Amino acid sequence: MTIMPILAKNDVLSKIDAGESFNVRLRFINTQDYLCVVESNYSEDDRRRRVLTFPLGEEIERNTMLDWLLEPVRQQGQENAPAFVRLSSIKHPGEYLIAGTDDLTLDENRRKVYTWKETGTDFSEWGGPHDWLLLENQTPPEDQSASNSFIIRNKKFNEDLYVSKEQFELNPKYRAVYTWRQDIKIENSASEAPINAWEIIIQKENPSS
């Protein structure tokens, strides 16, 4: 994979509106860490793989644990429909990003996110693969660092994806990732801003790699 120049929001949304699937990396604006899937030794169990963030500057260029396939989800019969997407791991094909059920939350505020290893699962009680919504993060024109940033919301639970201040308990170089279960401001976010936004960095295959 090679990293393409960061596209503007409208270009990203145009690709989604055209029904185009593409490889991306998701970078949390405040920390510059990347959303990643972990190896089996950090998995919750045989079905669920934890999703964390990986720090900037460590094995970034060729680390496929950071790479995701973004697929548009068509909303039948709706014009100008919101940008619903599915996100699946490139390193572990077919494992889709999901938000846990209510009985698998960390506490009353935080819901864990995973990729799911099994096929054929009924996700009706989960924040399943089809439930992720990209919302434009409205930033001031002078804030160029956030020119391509989106809030990633799980519409099933109406909760936003964010990076915690906490380090992952099994390996401190990672940060924990959750969705926030309350209507109030996220209390333990690694972002100092009131909005927890992600940059979408489009990847492309590099035949020479």
mmCIF file with all atom_site columns, C-alpha atoms in Angstrom:
data_model
loop_
_atom_site.group_PDB
_atom_site.id
_atom_site.type_symbol
_atom_site.label_atom_id
_atom_site.label_alt_id
_atom_site.label_comp_id
_atom_site.label_asym_id
_atom_site.label_entity_id
_atom_site.label_seq_id
_atom_site.pdbx_PDB_ins_code
_atom_site.Cartn_x
_atom_site.Cartn_y
_atom_site.Cartn_z
_atom_site.occupancy
_atom_site.B_iso_or_equiv
_atom_site.pdbx_formal_charge
_atom_site.auth_seq_id
_atom_site.auth_comp_id
_atom_site.auth_asym_id
_atom_site.auth_atom_id
_atom_site.pdbx_PDB_model_num
ATOM 1   C CA . MET A 1 1   ? 0.000   0.000   0.000  1.00 0.00 ? 1   MET A CA 1
ATOM 2   C CA . THR A 1 2   ? 1.036   3.591   -0.533 1.00 0.00 ? 2   THR A CA 1
ATOM 3   C CA . ILE A 1 3   ? -0.568  6.623   1.015  1.00 0.00 ? 3   ILE A CA 1
ATOM 4   C CA . MET A 1 4   ? -2.284  8.968   -1.408 1.00 0.00 ? 4   MET A CA 1
ATOM 5   C CA . PRO A 1 5   ? -2.587  12.697  -0.746 1.00 0.00 ? 5   PRO A CA 1
ATOM 6   C CA . ILE A 1 6   ? -5.376  13.405  1.724  1.00 0.00 ? 6   ILE A CA 1
ATOM 7   C CA . LEU A 1 7   ? -8.566  14.123  -0.195 1.00 0.00 ? 7   LEU A CA 1
ATOM 8   C CA . ALA A 1 8   ? -11.046 16.810  0.711  1.00 0.00 ? 8   ALA A CA 1
ATOM 9   C CA . LYS A 1 9   ? -14.270 15.821  2.426  1.00 0.00 ? 9   LYS A CA 1
ATOM 10  C CA . ASN A 1 10  ? -16.293 16.305  -0.729 1.00 0.00 ? 10  ASN A CA 1
ATOM 11  C CA . ASP A 1 11  ? -14.015 13.937  -2.659 1.00 0.00 ? 11  ASP A CA 1
ATOM 12  C CA . VAL A 1 12  ? -14.397 11.244  -0.015 1.00 0.00 ? 12  VAL A CA 1
ATOM 13  C CA . LEU A 1 13  ? -18.169 11.686  0.051  1.00 0.00 ? 13  LEU A CA 1
ATOM 14  C CA . SER A 1 14  ? -18.330 11.663  -3.759 1.00 0.00 ? 14  SER A CA 1
ATOM 15  C CA . LYS A 1 15  ? -16.591 8.286   -3.857 1.00 0.00 ? 15  LYS A CA 1
ATOM 16  C CA . ILE A 1 16  ? -19.068 6.923   -1.317 1.00 0.00 ? 16  ILE A CA 1
ATOM 17  C CA . ASP A 1 17  ? -22.026 8.396   -3.192 1.00 0.00 ? 17  ASP A CA 1
ATOM 18  C CA . ALA A 1 18  ? -20.765 6.724   -6.391 1.00 0.00 ? 18  ALA A CA 1
ATOM 19  C CA . GLY A 1 19  ? -20.809 3.351   -4.601 1.00 0.00 ? 19  GLY A CA 1
ATOM 20  C CA . GLU A 1 20  ? -17.042 2.993   -4.714 1.00 0.00 ? 20  GLU A CA 1
ATOM 21  C CA . SER A 1 21  ? -15.224 0.840   -2.161 1.00 0.00 ? 21  SER A CA 1
ATOM 22  C CA . PHE A 1 22  ? -11.673 1.862   -1.290 1.00 0.00 ? 22  PHE A CA 1
ATOM 23  C CA . ASN A 1 23  ? -8.852  1.159   1.159  1.00 0.00 ? 23  ASN A CA 1
ATOM 24  C CA . VAL A 1 24  ? -8.336  3.679   3.934  1.00 0.00 ? 24  VAL A CA 1
ATOM 25  C CA . ARG A 1 25  ? -6.544  4.423   7.156  1.00 0.00 ? 25  ARG A CA 1
ATOM 26  C CA . LEU A 1 26  ? -8.428  6.207   9.935  1.00 0.00 ? 26  LEU A CA 1
ATOM 27  C CA . ARG A 1 27  ? -6.395  8.682   11.971 1.00 0.00 ? 27  ARG A CA 1
ATOM 28  C CA . PHE A 1 28  ? -7.720  10.281  15.153 1.00 0.00 ? 28  PHE A CA 1
ATOM 29  C CA . ILE A 1 29  ? -7.292  14.023  14.731 1.00 0.00 ? 29  ILE A CA 1
ATOM 30  C CA . ASN A 1 30  ? -6.066  14.848  18.217 1.00 0.00 ? 30  ASN A CA 1
ATOM 31  C CA . THR A 1 31  ? -3.515  12.070  18.810 1.00 0.00 ? 31  THR A CA 1
ATOM 32  C CA . GLN A 1 32  ? -2.629  11.264  15.169 1.00 0.00 ? 32  GLN A CA 1
ATOM 33  C CA . ASP A 1 33  ? -2.890  7.562   16.110 1.00 0.00 ? 33  ASP A CA 1
ATOM 34  C CA . TYR A 1 34  ? -4.364  5.084   13.625 1.00 0.00 ? 34  TYR A CA 1
ATOM 35  C CA . LEU A 1 35  ? -7.328  2.764   14.131 1.00 0.00 ? 35  LEU A CA 1
ATOM 36  C CA . CYS A 1 36  ? -6.059  -0.814  14.014 1.00 0.00 ? 36  CYS A CA 1
ATOM 37  C CA . VAL A 1 37  ? -7.010  -4.440  14.618 1.00 0.00 ? 37  VAL A CA 1
ATOM 38  C CA . VAL A 1 38  ? -4.890  -6.362  17.092 1.00 0.00 ? 38  VAL A CA 1
ATOM 39  C CA . GLU A 1 39  ? -3.340  -9.808  16.848 1.00 0.00 ? 39  GLU A CA 1
ATOM 40  C CA . SER A 1 40  ? -4.946  -12.902 18.322 1.00 0.00 ? 40  SER A CA 1
ATOM 41  C CA . ASN A 1 41  ? -3.098  -12.669 21.634 1.00 0.00 ? 41  ASN A CA 1
ATOM 42  C CA . TYR A 1 42  ? -4.989  -9.427  22.340 1.00 0.00 ? 42  TYR A CA 1
ATOM 43  C CA . SER A 1 43  ? -8.383  -10.741 21.203 1.00 0.00 ? 43  SER A CA 1
ATOM 44  C CA . GLU A 1 44  ? -11.310 -10.935 23.593 1.00 0.00 ? 44  GLU A CA 1
ATOM 45  C CA . ASP A 1 45  ? -12.097 -14.524 22.606 1.00 0.00 ? 45  ASP A CA 1
ATOM 46  C CA . ASP A 1 46  ? -12.315 -16.773 19.539 1.00 0.00 ? 46  ASP A CA 1
ATOM 47  C CA . ARG A 1 47  ? -14.995 -14.556 17.988 1.00 0.00 ? 47  ARG A CA 1
ATOM 48  C CA . ARG A 1 48  ? -14.040 -10.986 18.868 1.00 0.00 ? 48  ARG A CA 1
ATOM 49  C CA . ARG A 1 49  ? -10.845 -9.100  18.046 1.00 0.00 ? 49  ARG A CA 1
ATOM 50  C CA . ARG A 1 50  ? -10.212 -5.816  19.875 1.00 0.00 ? 50  ARG A CA 1
ATOM 51  C CA . VAL A 1 51  ? -9.889  -2.578  17.928 1.00 0.00 ? 51  VAL A CA 1
ATOM 52  C CA . LEU A 1 52  ? -7.389  -0.041  19.327 1.00 0.00 ? 52  LEU A CA 1
ATOM 53  C CA . THR A 1 53  ? -5.187  2.747   17.994 1.00 0.00 ? 53  THR A CA 1
ATOM 54  C CA . PHE A 1 54  ? -1.575  2.400   16.930 1.00 0.00 ? 54  PHE A CA 1
ATOM 55  C CA . PRO A 1 55  ? 0.912   5.262   17.509 1.00 0.00 ? 55  PRO A CA 1
ATOM 56  C CA . LEU A 1 56  ? 2.227   7.494   14.771 1.00 0.00 ? 56  LEU A CA 1
ATOM 57  C CA . GLY A 1 57  ? 5.763   6.677   13.668 1.00 0.00 ? 57  GLY A CA 1
ATOM 58  C CA . GLU A 1 58  ? 5.900   2.977   14.543 1.00 0.00 ? 58  GLU A CA 1
ATOM 59  C CA . GLU A 1 59  ? 6.046   0.718   11.468 1.00 0.00 ? 59  GLU A CA 1
ATOM 60  C CA . ILE A 1 60  ? 3.437   2.846   9.772  1.00 0.00 ? 60  ILE A CA 1
ATOM 61  C CA . GLU A 1 61  ? 4.079   2.487   6.052  1.00 0.00 ? 61  GLU A CA 1
ATOM 62  C CA . ARG A 1 62  ? 3.695   -1.268  5.593  1.00 0.00 ? 62  ARG A CA 1
ATOM 63  C CA . ASN A 1 63  ? 1.647   -2.239  8.622  1.00 0.00 ? 63  ASN A CA 1
ATOM 64  C CA . THR A 1 64  ? -1.573  -3.702  7.234  1.00 0.00 ? 64  THR A CA 1
ATOM 65  C CA . MET A 1 65  ? -3.162  -3.887  10.688 1.00 0.00 ? 65  MET A CA 1
ATOM 66  C CA . LEU A 1 66  ? -3.917  -0.183  10.087 1.00 0.00 ? 66  LEU A CA 1
ATOM 67  C CA . ASP A 1 67  ? -5.672  -0.730  6.740  1.00 0.00 ? 67  ASP A CA 1
ATOM 68  C CA . TRP A 1 68  ? -9.446  -0.904  6.305  1.00 0.00 ? 68  TRP A CA 1
ATOM 69  C CA . LEU A 1 69  ? -11.768 -1.491  3.385  1.00 0.00 ? 69  LEU A CA 1
ATOM 70  C CA . LEU A 1 70  ? -14.476 1.176   3.353  1.00 0.00 ? 70  LEU A CA 1
ATOM 71  C CA . GLU A 1 71  ? -17.650 0.049   1.566  1.00 0.00 ? 71  GLU A CA 1
ATOM 72  C CA . PRO A 1 72  ? -20.711 2.251   1.026  1.00 0.00 ? 72  PRO A CA 1
ATOM 73  C CA . VAL A 1 73  ? -24.018 0.878   2.331  1.00 0.00 ? 73  VAL A CA 1
ATOM 74  C CA . ARG A 1 74  ? -26.883 1.737   0.021  1.00 0.00 ? 74  ARG A CA 1
ATOM 75  C CA . GLN A 1 75  ? -30.020 3.167   1.616  1.00 0.00 ? 75  GLN A CA 1
ATOM 76  C CA . GLN A 1 76  ? -32.853 1.841   -0.514 1.00 0.00 ? 76  GLN A CA 1
ATOM 77  C CA . GLY A 1 77  ? -35.216 4.428   -1.933 1.00 0.00 ? 77  GLY A CA 1
ATOM 78  C CA . GLN A 1 78  ? -33.496 7.408   -0.309 1.00 0.00 ? 78  GLN A CA 1
ATOM 79  C CA . GLU A 1 79  ? -32.119 10.359  -2.211 1.00 0.00 ? 79  GLU A CA 1
ATOM 80  C CA . ASN A 1 80  ? -29.316 12.323  -0.554 1.00 0.00 ? 80  ASN A CA 1
ATOM 81  C CA . ALA A 1 81  ? -29.081 9.561   2.030  1.00 0.00 ? 81  ALA A CA 1
ATOM 82  C CA . PRO A 1 82  ? -26.525 9.818   4.855  1.00 0.00 ? 82  PRO A CA 1
ATOM 83  C CA . ALA A 1 83  ? -23.118 8.230   4.241  1.00 0.00 ? 83  ALA A CA 1
ATOM 84  C CA . PHE A 1 84  ? -23.494 4.805   5.841  1.00 0.00 ? 84  PHE A CA 1
ATOM 85  C CA . VAL A 1 85  ? -20.445 2.577   5.436  1.00 0.00 ? 85  VAL A CA 1
ATOM 86  C CA . ARG A 1 86  ? -19.006 -0.772  6.424  1.00 0.00 ? 86  ARG A CA 1
ATOM 87  C CA . LEU A 1 87  ? -15.390 -1.044  7.558  1.00 0.00 ? 87  LEU A CA 1
ATOM 88  C CA . SER A 1 88  ? -13.522 -4.340  7.365  1.00 0.00 ? 88  SER A CA 1
ATOM 89  C CA . SER A 1 89  ? -9.922  -5.262  8.142  1.00 0.00 ? 89  SER A CA 1
ATOM 90  C CA . ILE A 1 90  ? -7.501  -5.671  5.253  1.00 0.00 ? 90  ILE A CA 1
ATOM 91  C CA . LYS A 1 91  ? -5.176  -7.792  7.398  1.00 0.00 ? 91  LYS A CA 1
ATOM 92  C CA . HIS A 1 92  ? -8.066  -10.045 8.459  1.00 0.00 ? 92  HIS A CA 1
ATOM 93  C CA . PRO A 1 93  ? -10.439 -10.111 5.441  1.00 0.00 ? 93  PRO A CA 1
ATOM 94  C CA . GLY A 1 94  ? -14.122 -10.401 6.220  1.00 0.00 ? 94  GLY A CA 1
ATOM 95  C CA . GLU A 1 95  ? -13.760 -9.103  9.790  1.00 0.00 ? 95  GLU A CA 1
ATOM 96  C CA . TYR A 1 96  ? -16.072 -6.089  10.087 1.00 0.00 ? 96  TYR A CA 1
ATOM 97  C CA . LEU A 1 97  ? -16.007 -3.277  12.612 1.00 0.00 ? 97  LEU A CA 1
ATOM 98  C CA . ILE A 1 98  ? -18.866 -3.644  15.120 1.00 0.00 ? 98  ILE A CA 1
ATOM 99  C CA . ALA A 1 99  ? -19.959 -2.108  18.422 1.00 0.00 ? 99  ALA A CA 1
ATOM 100 C CA . GLY A 1 100 ? -20.703 -4.553  21.231 1.00 0.00 ? 100 GLY A CA 1
ATOM 101 C CA . THR A 1 101 ? -24.129 -5.422  22.655 1.00 0.00 ? 101 THR A CA 1
ATOM 102 C CA . ASP A 1 102 ? -25.279 -3.836  25.898 1.00 0.00 ? 102 ASP A CA 1
ATOM 103 C CA . ASP A 1 103 ? -24.094 -6.810  27.939 1.00 0.00 ? 103 ASP A CA 1
ATOM 104 C CA . LEU A 1 104 ? -20.573 -6.432  26.502 1.00 0.00 ? 104 LEU A CA 1
ATOM 105 C CA . THR A 1 105 ? -20.041 -2.790  27.390 1.00 0.00 ? 105 THR A CA 1
ATOM 106 C CA . LEU A 1 106 ? -17.152 -1.737  29.597 1.00 0.00 ? 106 LEU A CA 1
ATOM 107 C CA . ASP A 1 107 ? -19.337 0.383   31.893 1.00 0.00 ? 107 ASP A CA 1
ATOM 108 C CA . GLU A 1 108 ? -22.328 2.725   31.765 1.00 0.00 ? 108 GLU A CA 1
ATOM 109 C CA . ASN A 1 109 ? -20.374 5.178   29.609 1.00 0.00 ? 109 ASN A CA 1
ATOM 110 C CA . ARG A 1 110 ? -18.159 3.140   27.294 1.00 0.00 ? 110 ARG A CA 1
ATOM 111 C CA . ARG A 1 111 ? -18.919 0.445   24.729 1.00 0.00 ? 111 ARG A CA 1
ATOM 112 C CA . LYS A 1 112 ? -16.112 -1.691  23.343 1.00 0.00 ? 112 LYS A CA 1
ATOM 113 C CA . VAL A 1 113 ? -15.617 -2.066  19.582 1.00 0.00 ? 113 VAL A CA 1
ATOM 114 C CA . TYR A 1 114 ? -14.366 -5.150  17.807 1.00 0.00 ? 114 TYR A CA 1
ATOM 115 C CA . THR A 1 115 ? -13.953 -6.908  14.534 1.00 0.00 ? 115 THR A CA 1
ATOM 116 C CA . TRP A 1 116 ? -15.945 -10.129 14.362 1.00 0.00 ? 116 TRP A CA 1
ATOM 117 C CA . LYS A 1 117 ? -14.174 -13.319 13.305 1.00 0.00 ? 117 LYS A CA 1
ATOM 118 C CA . GLU A 1 118 ? -17.143 -15.610 12.631 1.00 0.00 ? 118 GLU A CA 1
ATOM 119 C CA . THR A 1 119 ? -19.337 -15.553 9.532  1.00 0.00 ? 119 THR A CA 1
ATOM 120 C CA . GLY A 1 120 ? -23.127 -15.880 9.510  1.00 0.00 ? 120 GLY A CA 1
ATOM 121 C CA . THR A 1 121 ? -23.686 -14.020 12.802 1.00 0.00 ? 121 THR A CA 1
ATOM 122 C CA . ASP A 1 122 ? -26.989 -12.277 13.487 1.00 0.00 ? 122 ASP A CA 1
ATOM 123 C CA . PHE A 1 123 ? -26.035 -8.684  14.324 1.00 0.00 ? 123 PHE A CA 1
ATOM 124 C CA . SER A 1 124 ? -29.553 -7.422  15.065 1.00 0.00 ? 124 SER A CA 1
ATOM 125 C CA . GLU A 1 125 ? -28.616 -6.735  18.708 1.00 0.00 ? 125 GLU A CA 1
ATOM 126 C CA . TRP A 1 126 ? -25.181 -5.348  17.842 1.00 0.00 ? 126 TRP A CA 1
ATOM 127 C CA . GLY A 1 127 ? -23.988 -2.094  16.354 1.00 0.00 ? 127 GLY A CA 1
ATOM 128 C CA . GLY A 1 128 ? -23.354 -4.168  13.285 1.00 0.00 ? 128 GLY A CA 1
ATOM 129 C CA . PRO A 1 129 ? -21.304 -3.758  10.136 1.00 0.00 ? 129 PRO A CA 1
ATOM 130 C CA . HIS A 1 130 ? -23.969 -1.699  8.315  1.00 0.00 ? 130 HIS A CA 1
ATOM 131 C CA . ASP A 1 131 ? -24.571 0.779   11.145 1.00 0.00 ? 131 ASP A CA 1
ATOM 132 C CA . TRP A 1 132 ? -21.590 3.147   10.794 1.00 0.00 ? 132 TRP A CA 1
ATOM 133 C CA . LEU A 1 133 ? -22.378 6.678   9.680  1.00 0.00 ? 133 LEU A CA 1
ATOM 134 C CA . LEU A 1 134 ? -19.884 9.315   8.515  1.00 0.00 ? 134 LEU A CA 1
ATOM 135 C CA . LEU A 1 135 ? -20.843 12.804  9.659  1.00 0.00 ? 135 LEU A CA 1
ATOM 136 C CA . GLU A 1 136 ? -19.009 15.849  8.400  1.00 0.00 ? 136 GLU A CA 1
ATOM 137 C CA . ASN A 1 137 ? -17.061 17.566  11.140 1.00 0.00 ? 137 ASN A CA 1
ATOM 138 C CA . GLN A 1 138 ? -17.760 21.262  10.708 1.00 0.00 ? 138 GLN A CA 1
ATOM 139 C CA . THR A 1 139 ? -14.427 22.991  11.278 1.00 0.00 ? 139 THR A CA 1
ATOM 140 C CA . PRO A 1 140 ? -13.401 26.620  10.773 1.00 0.00 ? 140 PRO A CA 1
ATOM 141 C CA . PRO A 1 141 ? -11.870 27.286  7.314  1.00 0.00 ? 141 PRO A CA 1
ATOM 142 C CA . GLU A 1 142 ? -8.543  28.250  8.893  1.00 0.00 ? 142 GLU A CA 1
ATOM 143 C CA . ASP A 1 143 ? -8.265  24.866  10.635 1.00 0.00 ? 143 ASP A CA 1
ATOM 144 C CA . GLN A 1 144 ? -6.470  23.093  7.807  1.00 0.00 ? 144 GLN A CA 1
ATOM 145 C CA . SER A 1 145 ? -5.437  20.161  9.998  1.00 0.00 ? 145 SER A CA 1
ATOM 146 C CA . ALA A 1 146 ? -9.074  19.072  10.141 1.00 0.00 ? 146 ALA A CA 1
ATOM 147 C CA . SER A 1 147 ? -9.925  19.722  6.478  1.00 0.00 ? 147 SER A CA 1
ATOM 148 C CA . ASN A 1 148 ? -10.783 16.049  5.979  1.00 0.00 ? 148 ASN A CA 1
ATOM 149 C CA . SER A 1 149 ? -12.353 14.935  9.221  1.00 0.00 ? 149 SER A CA 1
ATOM 150 C CA . PHE A 1 150 ? -15.471 12.996  10.045 1.00 0.00 ? 150 PHE A CA 1
ATOM 151 C CA . ILE A 1 151 ? -17.343 11.922  13.129 1.00 0.00 ? 151 ILE A CA 1
ATOM 152 C CA . ILE A 1 152 ? -17.839 8.143   12.939 1.00 0.00 ? 152 ILE A CA 1
ATOM 153 C CA . ARG A 1 153 ? -21.164 7.318   14.592 1.00 0.00 ? 153 ARG A CA 1
ATOM 154 C CA . ASN A 1 154 ? -22.749 3.957   15.260 1.00 0.00 ? 154 ASN A CA 1
ATOM 155 C CA . LYS A 1 155 ? -26.346 4.685   14.310 1.00 0.00 ? 155 LYS A CA 1
ATOM 156 C CA . LYS A 1 156 ? -27.715 1.563   16.012 1.00 0.00 ? 156 LYS A CA 1
ATOM 157 C CA . PHE A 1 157 ? -26.751 3.038   19.383 1.00 0.00 ? 157 PHE A CA 1
ATOM 158 C CA . ASN A 1 158 ? -26.305 6.674   18.284 1.00 0.00 ? 158 ASN A CA 1
ATOM 159 C CA . GLU A 1 159 ? -22.795 6.675   19.779 1.00 0.00 ? 159 GLU A CA 1
ATOM 160 C CA . ASP A 1 160 ? -19.565 8.205   18.443 1.00 0.00 ? 160 ASP A CA 1
ATOM 161 C CA . LEU A 1 161 ? -16.286 6.350   17.998 1.00 0.00 ? 161 LEU A CA 1
ATOM 162 C CA . TYR A 1 162 ? -13.426 7.869   19.978 1.00 0.00 ? 162 TYR A CA 1
ATOM 163 C CA . VAL A 1 163 ? -9.952  7.230   21.389 1.00 0.00 ? 163 VAL A CA 1
ATOM 164 C CA . SER A 1 164 ? -9.575  7.104   25.151 1.00 0.00 ? 164 SER A CA 1
ATOM 165 C CA . LYS A 1 165 ? -6.842  8.711   27.208 1.00 0.00 ? 165 LYS A CA 1
ATOM 166 C CA . GLU A 1 166 ? -6.287  5.252   28.644 1.00 0.00 ? 166 GLU A CA 1
ATOM 167 C CA . GLN A 1 167 ? -3.535  2.982   27.441 1.00 0.00 ? 167 GLN A CA 1
ATOM 168 C CA . PHE A 1 168 ? -4.498  -0.550  26.533 1.00 0.00 ? 168 PHE A CA 1
ATOM 169 C CA . GLU A 1 169 ? -4.029  -2.742  29.589 1.00 0.00 ? 169 GLU A CA 1
ATOM 170 C CA . LEU A 1 170 ? -2.090  -5.501  27.785 1.00 0.00 ? 170 LEU A CA 1
ATOM 171 C CA . ASN A 1 171 ? 0.271   -3.230  25.828 1.00 0.00 ? 171 ASN A CA 1
ATOM 172 C CA . PRO A 1 172 ? 0.759   0.441   26.745 1.00 0.00 ? 172 PRO A CA 1
ATOM 173 C CA . LYS A 1 173 ? 1.778   1.544   23.238 1.00 0.00 ? 173 LYS A CA 1
ATOM 174 C CA . TYR A 1 174 ? -1.870  1.138   22.171 1.00 0.00 ? 174 TYR A CA 1
ATOM 175 C CA . ARG A 1 175 ? -4.805  3.292   23.231 1.00 0.00 ? 175 ARG A CA 1
ATOM 176 C CA . ALA A 1 176 ? -8.274  1.959   23.945 1.00 0.00 ? 176 ALA A CA 1
ATOM 177 C CA . VAL A 1 177 ? -11.132 2.734   21.522 1.00 0.00 ? 177 VAL A CA 1
ATOM 178 C CA . TYR A 1 178 ? -14.815 2.872   22.467 1.00 0.00 ? 178 TYR A CA 1
ATOM 179 C CA . THR A 1 179 ? -18.130 4.382   21.538 1.00 0.00 ? 179 THR A CA 1
ATOM 180 C CA . TRP A 1 180 ? -19.559 6.794   24.120 1.00 0.00 ? 180 TRP A CA 1
ATOM 181 C CA . ARG A 1 181 ? -22.928 5.779   25.590 1.00 0.00 ? 181 ARG A CA 1
ATOM 182 C CA . GLN A 1 182 ? -24.045 9.078   27.132 1.00 0.00 ? 182 GLN A CA 1
ATOM 183 C CA . ASP A 1 183 ? -25.434 12.312  25.703 1.00 0.00 ? 183 ASP A CA 1
ATOM 184 C CA . ILE A 1 184 ? -22.964 14.371  27.722 1.00 0.00 ? 184 ILE A CA 1
ATOM 185 C CA . LYS A 1 185 ? -19.450 15.322  26.580 1.00 0.00 ? 185 LYS A CA 1
ATOM 186 C CA . ILE A 1 186 ? -17.018 12.425  26.434 1.00 0.00 ? 186 ILE A CA 1
ATOM 187 C CA . GLU A 1 187 ? -15.082 12.529  29.694 1.00 0.00 ? 187 GLU A CA 1
ATOM 188 C CA . ASN A 1 188 ? -11.994 10.429  28.992 1.00 0.00 ? 188 ASN A CA 1
ATOM 189 C CA . SER A 1 189 ? -11.292 11.214  25.359 1.00 0.00 ? 189 SER A CA 1
ATOM 190 C CA . ALA A 1 190 ? -7.755  11.751  24.122 1.00 0.00 ? 190 ALA A CA 1
ATOM 191 C CA . SER A 1 191 ? -9.167  14.748  22.231 1.00 0.00 ? 191 SER A CA 1
ATOM 192 C CA . GLU A 1 192 ? -9.211  18.140  23.928 1.00 0.00 ? 192 GLU A CA 1
ATOM 193 C CA . ALA A 1 193 ? -11.838 19.306  21.459 1.00 0.00 ? 193 ALA A CA 1
ATOM 194 C CA . PRO A 1 194 ? -15.576 18.800  22.063 1.00 0.00 ? 194 PRO A CA 1
ATOM 195 C CA . ILE A 1 195 ? -15.779 16.818  18.807 1.00 0.00 ? 195 ILE A CA 1
ATOM 196 C CA . ASN A 1 196 ? -14.006 13.496  18.354 1.00 0.00 ? 196 ASN A CA 1
ATOM 197 C CA . ALA A 1 197 ? -13.110 13.391  14.674 1.00 0.00 ? 197 ALA A CA 1
ATOM 198 C CA . TRP A 1 198 ? -11.227 11.049  12.358 1.00 0.00 ? 198 TRP A CA 1
ATOM 199 C CA . GLU A 1 199 ? -9.243  11.774  9.227  1.00 0.00 ? 199 GLU A CA 1
ATOM 200 C CA . ILE A 1 200 ? -9.832  9.424   6.288  1.00 0.00 ? 200 ILE A CA 1
ATOM 201 C CA . ILE A 1 201 ? -6.605  8.687   4.428  1.00 0.00 ? 201 ILE A CA 1
ATOM 202 C CA . ILE A 1 202 ? -7.140  6.821   1.167  1.00 0.00 ? 202 ILE A CA 1
ATOM 203 C CA . GLN A 1 203 ? -4.706  4.067   0.233  1.00 0.00 ? 203 GLN A CA 1
ATOM 204 C CA . LYS A 1 204 ? -3.924  2.467   -3.095 1.00 0.00 ? 204 LYS A CA 1
ATOM 205 C CA . GLU A 1 205 ? -2.177  -0.693  -4.146 1.00 0.00 ? 205 GLU A CA 1
ATOM 206 C CA . ASN A 1 206 ? 1.472   -0.247  -5.034 1.00 0.00 ? 206 ASN A CA 1
ATOM 207 C CA . PRO A 1 207 ? 2.673   -2.923  -7.491 1.00 0.00 ? 207 PRO A CA 1
ATOM 208 C CA . SER A 1 208 ? 6.272   -2.280  -6.522 1.00 0.00 ? 208 SER A CA 1
ATOM 209 C CA . SER A 1 209 ? 5.734   -2.980  -2.807 1.00 0.00 ? 209 SER A CA 1
#
